PDB file of C-alpha atoms in Angstrom:
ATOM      1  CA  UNK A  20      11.542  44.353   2.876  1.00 42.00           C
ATOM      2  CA  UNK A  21       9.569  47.110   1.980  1.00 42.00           C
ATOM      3  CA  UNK A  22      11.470  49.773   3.382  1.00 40.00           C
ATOM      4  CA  UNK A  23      14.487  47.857   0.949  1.00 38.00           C
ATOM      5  CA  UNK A  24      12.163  48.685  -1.505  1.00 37.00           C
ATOM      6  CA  UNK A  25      11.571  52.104  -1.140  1.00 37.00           C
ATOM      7  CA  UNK A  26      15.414  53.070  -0.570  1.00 34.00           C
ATOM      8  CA  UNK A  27      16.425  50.808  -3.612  1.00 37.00           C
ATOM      9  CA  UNK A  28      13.835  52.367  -5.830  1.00 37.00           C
ATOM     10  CA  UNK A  29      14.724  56.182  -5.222  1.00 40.00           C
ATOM     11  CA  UNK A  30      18.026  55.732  -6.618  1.00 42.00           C
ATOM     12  CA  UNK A  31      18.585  56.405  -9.951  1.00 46.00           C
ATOM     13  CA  UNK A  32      20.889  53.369 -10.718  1.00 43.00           C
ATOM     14  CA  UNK A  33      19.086  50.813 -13.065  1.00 43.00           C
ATOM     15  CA  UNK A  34      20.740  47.620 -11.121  1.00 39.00           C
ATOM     16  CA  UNK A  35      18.684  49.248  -8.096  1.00 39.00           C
ATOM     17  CA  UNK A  36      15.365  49.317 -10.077  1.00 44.00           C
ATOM     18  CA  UNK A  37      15.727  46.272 -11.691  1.00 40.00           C
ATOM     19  CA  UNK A  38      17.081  44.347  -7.877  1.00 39.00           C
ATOM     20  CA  UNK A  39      13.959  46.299  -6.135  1.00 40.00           C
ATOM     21  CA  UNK A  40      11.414  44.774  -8.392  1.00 42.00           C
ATOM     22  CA  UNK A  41      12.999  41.226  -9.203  1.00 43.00           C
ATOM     23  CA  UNK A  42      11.185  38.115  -7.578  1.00 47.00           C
ATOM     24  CA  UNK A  43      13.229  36.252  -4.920  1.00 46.00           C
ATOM     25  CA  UNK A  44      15.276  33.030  -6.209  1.00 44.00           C
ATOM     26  CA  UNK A  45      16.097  29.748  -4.370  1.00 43.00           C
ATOM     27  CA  UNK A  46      19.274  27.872  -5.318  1.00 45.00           C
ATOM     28  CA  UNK A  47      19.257  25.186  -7.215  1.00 44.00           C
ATOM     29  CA  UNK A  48      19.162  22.337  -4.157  1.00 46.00           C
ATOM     30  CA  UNK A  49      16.174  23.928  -2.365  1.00 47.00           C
ATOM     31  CA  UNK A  50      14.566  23.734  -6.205  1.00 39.00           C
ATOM     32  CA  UNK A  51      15.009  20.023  -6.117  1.00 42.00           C
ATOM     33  CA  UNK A  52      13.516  19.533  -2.462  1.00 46.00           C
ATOM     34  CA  UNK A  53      10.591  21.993  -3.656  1.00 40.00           C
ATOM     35  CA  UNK A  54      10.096  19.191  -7.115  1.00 40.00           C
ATOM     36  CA  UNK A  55      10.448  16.014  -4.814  1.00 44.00           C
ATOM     37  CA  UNK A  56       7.801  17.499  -2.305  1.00 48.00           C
ATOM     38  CA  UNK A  57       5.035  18.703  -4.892  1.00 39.00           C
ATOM     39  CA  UNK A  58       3.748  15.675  -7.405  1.00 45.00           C
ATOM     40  CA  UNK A  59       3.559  12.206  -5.648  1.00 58.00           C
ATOM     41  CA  UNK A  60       4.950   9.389  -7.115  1.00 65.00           C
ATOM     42  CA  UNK A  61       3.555   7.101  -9.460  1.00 75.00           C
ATOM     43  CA  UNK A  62       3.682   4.359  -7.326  1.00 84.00           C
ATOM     44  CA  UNK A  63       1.826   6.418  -4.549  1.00 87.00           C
ATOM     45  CA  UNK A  64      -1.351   7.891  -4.101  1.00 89.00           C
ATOM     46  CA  UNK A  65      -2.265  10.019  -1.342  1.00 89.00           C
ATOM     47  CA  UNK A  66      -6.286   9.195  -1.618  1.00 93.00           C
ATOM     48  CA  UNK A  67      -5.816   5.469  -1.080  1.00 95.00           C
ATOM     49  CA  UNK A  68      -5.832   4.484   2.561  1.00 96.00           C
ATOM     50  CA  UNK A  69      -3.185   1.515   2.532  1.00 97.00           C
ATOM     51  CA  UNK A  70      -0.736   3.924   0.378  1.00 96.00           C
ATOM     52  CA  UNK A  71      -1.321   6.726   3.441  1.00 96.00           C
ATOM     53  CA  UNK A  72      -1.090   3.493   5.933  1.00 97.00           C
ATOM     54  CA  UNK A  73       2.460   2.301   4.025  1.00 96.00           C
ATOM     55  CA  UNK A  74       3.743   5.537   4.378  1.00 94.00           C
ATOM     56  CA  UNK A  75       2.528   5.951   8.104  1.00 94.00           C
ATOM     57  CA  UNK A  76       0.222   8.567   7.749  1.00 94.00           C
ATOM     58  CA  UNK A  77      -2.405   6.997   9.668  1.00 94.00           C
ATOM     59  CA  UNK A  78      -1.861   6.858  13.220  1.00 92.00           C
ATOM     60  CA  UNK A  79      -4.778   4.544  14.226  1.00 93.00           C
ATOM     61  CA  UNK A  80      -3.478   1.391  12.130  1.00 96.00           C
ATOM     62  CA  UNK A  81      -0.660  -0.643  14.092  1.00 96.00           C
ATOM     63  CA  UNK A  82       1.957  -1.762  11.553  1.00 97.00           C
ATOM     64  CA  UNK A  83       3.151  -5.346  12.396  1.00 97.00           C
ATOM     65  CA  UNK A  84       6.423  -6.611  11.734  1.00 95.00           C
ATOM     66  CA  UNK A  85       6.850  -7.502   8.550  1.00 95.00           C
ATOM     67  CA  UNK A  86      10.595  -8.594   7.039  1.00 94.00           C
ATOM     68  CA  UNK A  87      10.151  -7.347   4.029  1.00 97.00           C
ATOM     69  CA  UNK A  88      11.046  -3.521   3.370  1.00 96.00           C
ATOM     70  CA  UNK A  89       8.137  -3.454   0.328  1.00 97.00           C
ATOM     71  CA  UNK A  90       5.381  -4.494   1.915  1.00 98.00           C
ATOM     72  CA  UNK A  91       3.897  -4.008   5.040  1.00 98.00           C
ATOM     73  CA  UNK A  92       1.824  -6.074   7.202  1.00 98.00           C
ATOM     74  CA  UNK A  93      -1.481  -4.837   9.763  1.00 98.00           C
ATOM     75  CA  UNK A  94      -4.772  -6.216  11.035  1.00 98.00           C
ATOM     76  CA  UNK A  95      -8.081  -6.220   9.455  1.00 97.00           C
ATOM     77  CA  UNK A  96     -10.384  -3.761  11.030  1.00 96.00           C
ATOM     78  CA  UNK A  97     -13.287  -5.995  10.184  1.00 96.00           C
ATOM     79  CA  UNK A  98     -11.346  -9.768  11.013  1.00 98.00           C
ATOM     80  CA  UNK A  99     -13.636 -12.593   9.348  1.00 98.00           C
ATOM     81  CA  UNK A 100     -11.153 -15.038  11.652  1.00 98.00           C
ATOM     82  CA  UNK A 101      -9.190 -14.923  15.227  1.00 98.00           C
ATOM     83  CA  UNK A 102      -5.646 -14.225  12.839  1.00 98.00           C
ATOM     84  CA  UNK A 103      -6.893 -12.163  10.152  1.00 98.00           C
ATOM     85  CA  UNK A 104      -3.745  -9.877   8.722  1.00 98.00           C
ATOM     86  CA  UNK A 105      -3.432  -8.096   5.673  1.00 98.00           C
ATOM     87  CA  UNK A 106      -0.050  -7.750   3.635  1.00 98.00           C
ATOM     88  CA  UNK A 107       0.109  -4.808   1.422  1.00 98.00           C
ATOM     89  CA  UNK A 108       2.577  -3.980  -0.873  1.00 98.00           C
ATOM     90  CA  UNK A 109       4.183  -0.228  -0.508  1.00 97.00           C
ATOM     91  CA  UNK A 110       3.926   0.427  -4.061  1.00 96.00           C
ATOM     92  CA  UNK A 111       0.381   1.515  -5.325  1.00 96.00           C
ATOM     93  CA  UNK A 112      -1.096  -1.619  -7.336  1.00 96.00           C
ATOM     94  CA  UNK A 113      -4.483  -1.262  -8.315  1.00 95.00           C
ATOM     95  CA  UNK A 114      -5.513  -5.288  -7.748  1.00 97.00           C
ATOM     96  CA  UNK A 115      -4.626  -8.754  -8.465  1.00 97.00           C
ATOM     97  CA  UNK A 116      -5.697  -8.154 -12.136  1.00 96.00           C
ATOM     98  CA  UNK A 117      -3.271  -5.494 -12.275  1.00 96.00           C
ATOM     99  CA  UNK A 118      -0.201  -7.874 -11.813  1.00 98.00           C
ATOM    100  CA  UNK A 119       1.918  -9.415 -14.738  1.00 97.00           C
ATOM    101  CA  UNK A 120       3.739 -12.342 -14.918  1.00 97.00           C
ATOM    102  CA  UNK A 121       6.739 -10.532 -13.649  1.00 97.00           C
ATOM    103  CA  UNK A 122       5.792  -9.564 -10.518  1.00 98.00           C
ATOM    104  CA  UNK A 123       5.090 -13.219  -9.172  1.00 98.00           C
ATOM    105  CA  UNK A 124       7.787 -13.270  -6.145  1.00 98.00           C
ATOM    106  CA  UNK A 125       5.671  -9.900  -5.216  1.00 98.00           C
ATOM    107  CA  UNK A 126       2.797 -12.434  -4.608  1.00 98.00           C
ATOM    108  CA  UNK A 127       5.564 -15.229  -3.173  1.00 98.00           C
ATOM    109  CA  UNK A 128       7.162 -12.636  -0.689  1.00 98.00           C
ATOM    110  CA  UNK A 129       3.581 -11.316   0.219  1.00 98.00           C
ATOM    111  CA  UNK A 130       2.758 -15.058   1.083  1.00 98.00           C
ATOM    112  CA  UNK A 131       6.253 -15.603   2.825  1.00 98.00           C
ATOM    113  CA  UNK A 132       5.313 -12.322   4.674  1.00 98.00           C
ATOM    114  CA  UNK A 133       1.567 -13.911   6.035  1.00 98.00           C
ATOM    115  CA  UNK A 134       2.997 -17.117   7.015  1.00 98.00           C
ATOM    116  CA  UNK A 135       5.510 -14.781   9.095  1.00 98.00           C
ATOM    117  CA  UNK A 136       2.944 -12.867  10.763  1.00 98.00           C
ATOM    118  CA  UNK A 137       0.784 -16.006  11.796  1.00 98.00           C
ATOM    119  CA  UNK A 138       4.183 -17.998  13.211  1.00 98.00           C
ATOM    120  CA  UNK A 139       4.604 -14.727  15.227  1.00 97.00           C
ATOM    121  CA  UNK A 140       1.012 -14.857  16.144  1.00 97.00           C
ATOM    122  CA  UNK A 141       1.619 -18.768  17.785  1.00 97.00           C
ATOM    123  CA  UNK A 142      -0.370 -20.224  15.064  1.00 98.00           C
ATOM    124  CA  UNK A 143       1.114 -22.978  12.341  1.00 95.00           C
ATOM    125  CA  UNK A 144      -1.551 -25.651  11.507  1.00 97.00           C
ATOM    126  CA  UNK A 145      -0.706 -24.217   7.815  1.00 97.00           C
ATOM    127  CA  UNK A 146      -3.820 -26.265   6.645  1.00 97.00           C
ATOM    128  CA  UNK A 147      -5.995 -24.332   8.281  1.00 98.00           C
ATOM    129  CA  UNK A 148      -4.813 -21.121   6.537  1.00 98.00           C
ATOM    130  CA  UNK A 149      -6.263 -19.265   3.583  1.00 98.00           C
ATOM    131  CA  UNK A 150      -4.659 -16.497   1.753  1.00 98.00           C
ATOM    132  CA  UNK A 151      -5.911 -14.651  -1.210  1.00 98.00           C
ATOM    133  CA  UNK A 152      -7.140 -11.887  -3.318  1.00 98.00           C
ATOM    134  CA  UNK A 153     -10.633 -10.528  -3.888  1.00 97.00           C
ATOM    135  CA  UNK A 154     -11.190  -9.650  -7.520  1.00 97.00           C
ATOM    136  CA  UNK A 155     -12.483  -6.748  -9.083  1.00 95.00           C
ATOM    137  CA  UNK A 156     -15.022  -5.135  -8.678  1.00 95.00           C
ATOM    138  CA  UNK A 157     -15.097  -7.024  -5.131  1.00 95.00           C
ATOM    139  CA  UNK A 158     -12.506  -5.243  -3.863  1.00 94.00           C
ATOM    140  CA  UNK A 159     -13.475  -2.926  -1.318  1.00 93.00           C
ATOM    141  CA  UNK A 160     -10.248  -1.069  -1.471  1.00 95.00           C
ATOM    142  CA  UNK A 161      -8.416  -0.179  -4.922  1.00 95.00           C
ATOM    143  CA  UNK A 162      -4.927  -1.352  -3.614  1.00 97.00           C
ATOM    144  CA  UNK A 163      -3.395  -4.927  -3.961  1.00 98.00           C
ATOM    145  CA  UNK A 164      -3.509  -6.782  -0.184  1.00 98.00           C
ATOM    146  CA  UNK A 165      -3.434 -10.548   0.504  1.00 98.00           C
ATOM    147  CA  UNK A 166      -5.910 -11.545   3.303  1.00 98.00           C
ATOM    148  CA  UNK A 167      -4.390 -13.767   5.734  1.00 98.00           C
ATOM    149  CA  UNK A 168      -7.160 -15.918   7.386  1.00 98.00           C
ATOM    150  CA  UNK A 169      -6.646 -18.288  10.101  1.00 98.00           C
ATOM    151  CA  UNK A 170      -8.115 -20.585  11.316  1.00 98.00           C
ATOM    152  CA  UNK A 171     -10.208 -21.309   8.403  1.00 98.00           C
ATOM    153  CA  UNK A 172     -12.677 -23.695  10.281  1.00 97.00           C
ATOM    154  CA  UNK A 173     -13.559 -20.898  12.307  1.00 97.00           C
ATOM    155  CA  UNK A 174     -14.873 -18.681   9.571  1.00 98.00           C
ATOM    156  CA  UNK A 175     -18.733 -17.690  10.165  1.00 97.00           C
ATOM    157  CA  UNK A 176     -20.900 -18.238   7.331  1.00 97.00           C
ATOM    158  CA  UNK A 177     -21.032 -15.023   5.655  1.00 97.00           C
ATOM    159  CA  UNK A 178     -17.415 -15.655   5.576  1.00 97.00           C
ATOM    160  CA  UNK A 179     -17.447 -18.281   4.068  1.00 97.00           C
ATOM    161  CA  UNK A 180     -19.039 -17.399   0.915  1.00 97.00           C
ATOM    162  CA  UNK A 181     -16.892 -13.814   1.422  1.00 97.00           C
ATOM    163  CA  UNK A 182     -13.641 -15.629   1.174  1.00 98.00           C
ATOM    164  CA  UNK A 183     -14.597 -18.907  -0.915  1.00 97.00           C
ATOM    165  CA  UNK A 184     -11.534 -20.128  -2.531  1.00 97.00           C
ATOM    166  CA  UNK A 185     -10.995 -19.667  -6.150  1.00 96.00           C
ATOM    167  CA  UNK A 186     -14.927 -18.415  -6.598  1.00 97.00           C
ATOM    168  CA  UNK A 187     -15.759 -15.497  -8.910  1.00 96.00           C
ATOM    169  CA  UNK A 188     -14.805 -12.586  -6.141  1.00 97.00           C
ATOM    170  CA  UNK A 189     -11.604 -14.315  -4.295  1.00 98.00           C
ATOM    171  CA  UNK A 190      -9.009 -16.368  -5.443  1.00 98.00           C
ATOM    172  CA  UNK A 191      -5.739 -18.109  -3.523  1.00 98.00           C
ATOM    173  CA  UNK A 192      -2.902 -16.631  -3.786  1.00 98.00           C
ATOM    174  CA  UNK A 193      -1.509 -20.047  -5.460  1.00 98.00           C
ATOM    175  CA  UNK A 194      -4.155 -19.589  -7.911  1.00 98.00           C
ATOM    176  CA  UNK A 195      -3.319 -16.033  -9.226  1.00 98.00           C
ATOM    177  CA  UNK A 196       0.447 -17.462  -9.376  1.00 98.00           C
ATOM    178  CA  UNK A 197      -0.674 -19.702 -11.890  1.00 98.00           C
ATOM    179  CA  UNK A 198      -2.296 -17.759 -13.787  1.00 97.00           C
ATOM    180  CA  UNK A 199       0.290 -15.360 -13.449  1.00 98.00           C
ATOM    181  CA  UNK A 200       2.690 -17.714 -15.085  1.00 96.00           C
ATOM    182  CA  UNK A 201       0.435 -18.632 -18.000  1.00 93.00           C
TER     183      UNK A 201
END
């Protein structure tokens, strides 16, 4: 390149001049792949760990089936119970306080997608499941997941009062659907 330089900028022609000294140009497609690559997506963000885990960035969390192409489904790393899944939306959503009143079959396909996971796990006493949402500011990530607890009667104490139903720092997911639709 530089020696394309030099021989284009001793001739005399202006065209040569102007060519030698011109920054390079990328059509108009590569442009496009260059624009989707750069910003992230609103519904993304590369700093939460359940966005990076959705996307399959992190190689130490086992993604478990999960029907459902917008949410994906994975284990607790600190289980309160013997079946203790998460379900976590791909899109970035803050929290349960975040949601509006259209996006309750978000929470009803999350729910579908825990009852899945636990079937596939051999376990359907469905009375002896709890699935919810911690509230703000007890959430200890910033990204809307359903805990998937069974069974409950197994729960430790500190879990207990962790994952009380409908208390000031978890609710049921049946709950926030209510609410939702209020």
């Amino acid at each position: 390149m530089a020696e394309e330089r030099e021989y284009c900028s001793t001739k005399s022609d202006p065209y040569y001049e102007a060519a030698a000294t011109a920054e390079p140009t990328i059509s108009s497609s590569e442009a496009a792949g260059v624009a989707a690559k750069s910003p992230e997506p609103e519904d993304y963000n590369s700093k939460c760990v359940f966005c990076r885990i959705a996307g399959q960035q992190e190689p130490g969390t086992e993604l478990l089936y999960c029907e459902n192409e917008d949410l994906v489904c994975f284990k607790d790393i600190k289980p309160a119970a013997p079946h203790h899944y998460l379900v976590v939306p791909k899109k970035h959503i803050g929290n349960c306080r975040d949601l509006k009143k259209d996006q309750i079959q978000l929470v009803e396909d999350m729910v579908a997608a825990g009852k899945t996971i636990l079937e596939r796990n051999n376990f359907t006493d469905f009375k002896n499941v709890r699935m919810g949402f911690h509230v703000p500011p007890f959430c200890s990530i910033s990204h809307l997941h359903l805990h998937v607890l069974a069974p409950v009667d197994q729960l430790g104490f500190f879990s207990k009062l962790v994952y009380r139903m409908n208390s000031y720092w978890f609710i049921t997911a049946d709950y926030l659907i209510e609410k939702l639709r209020t």
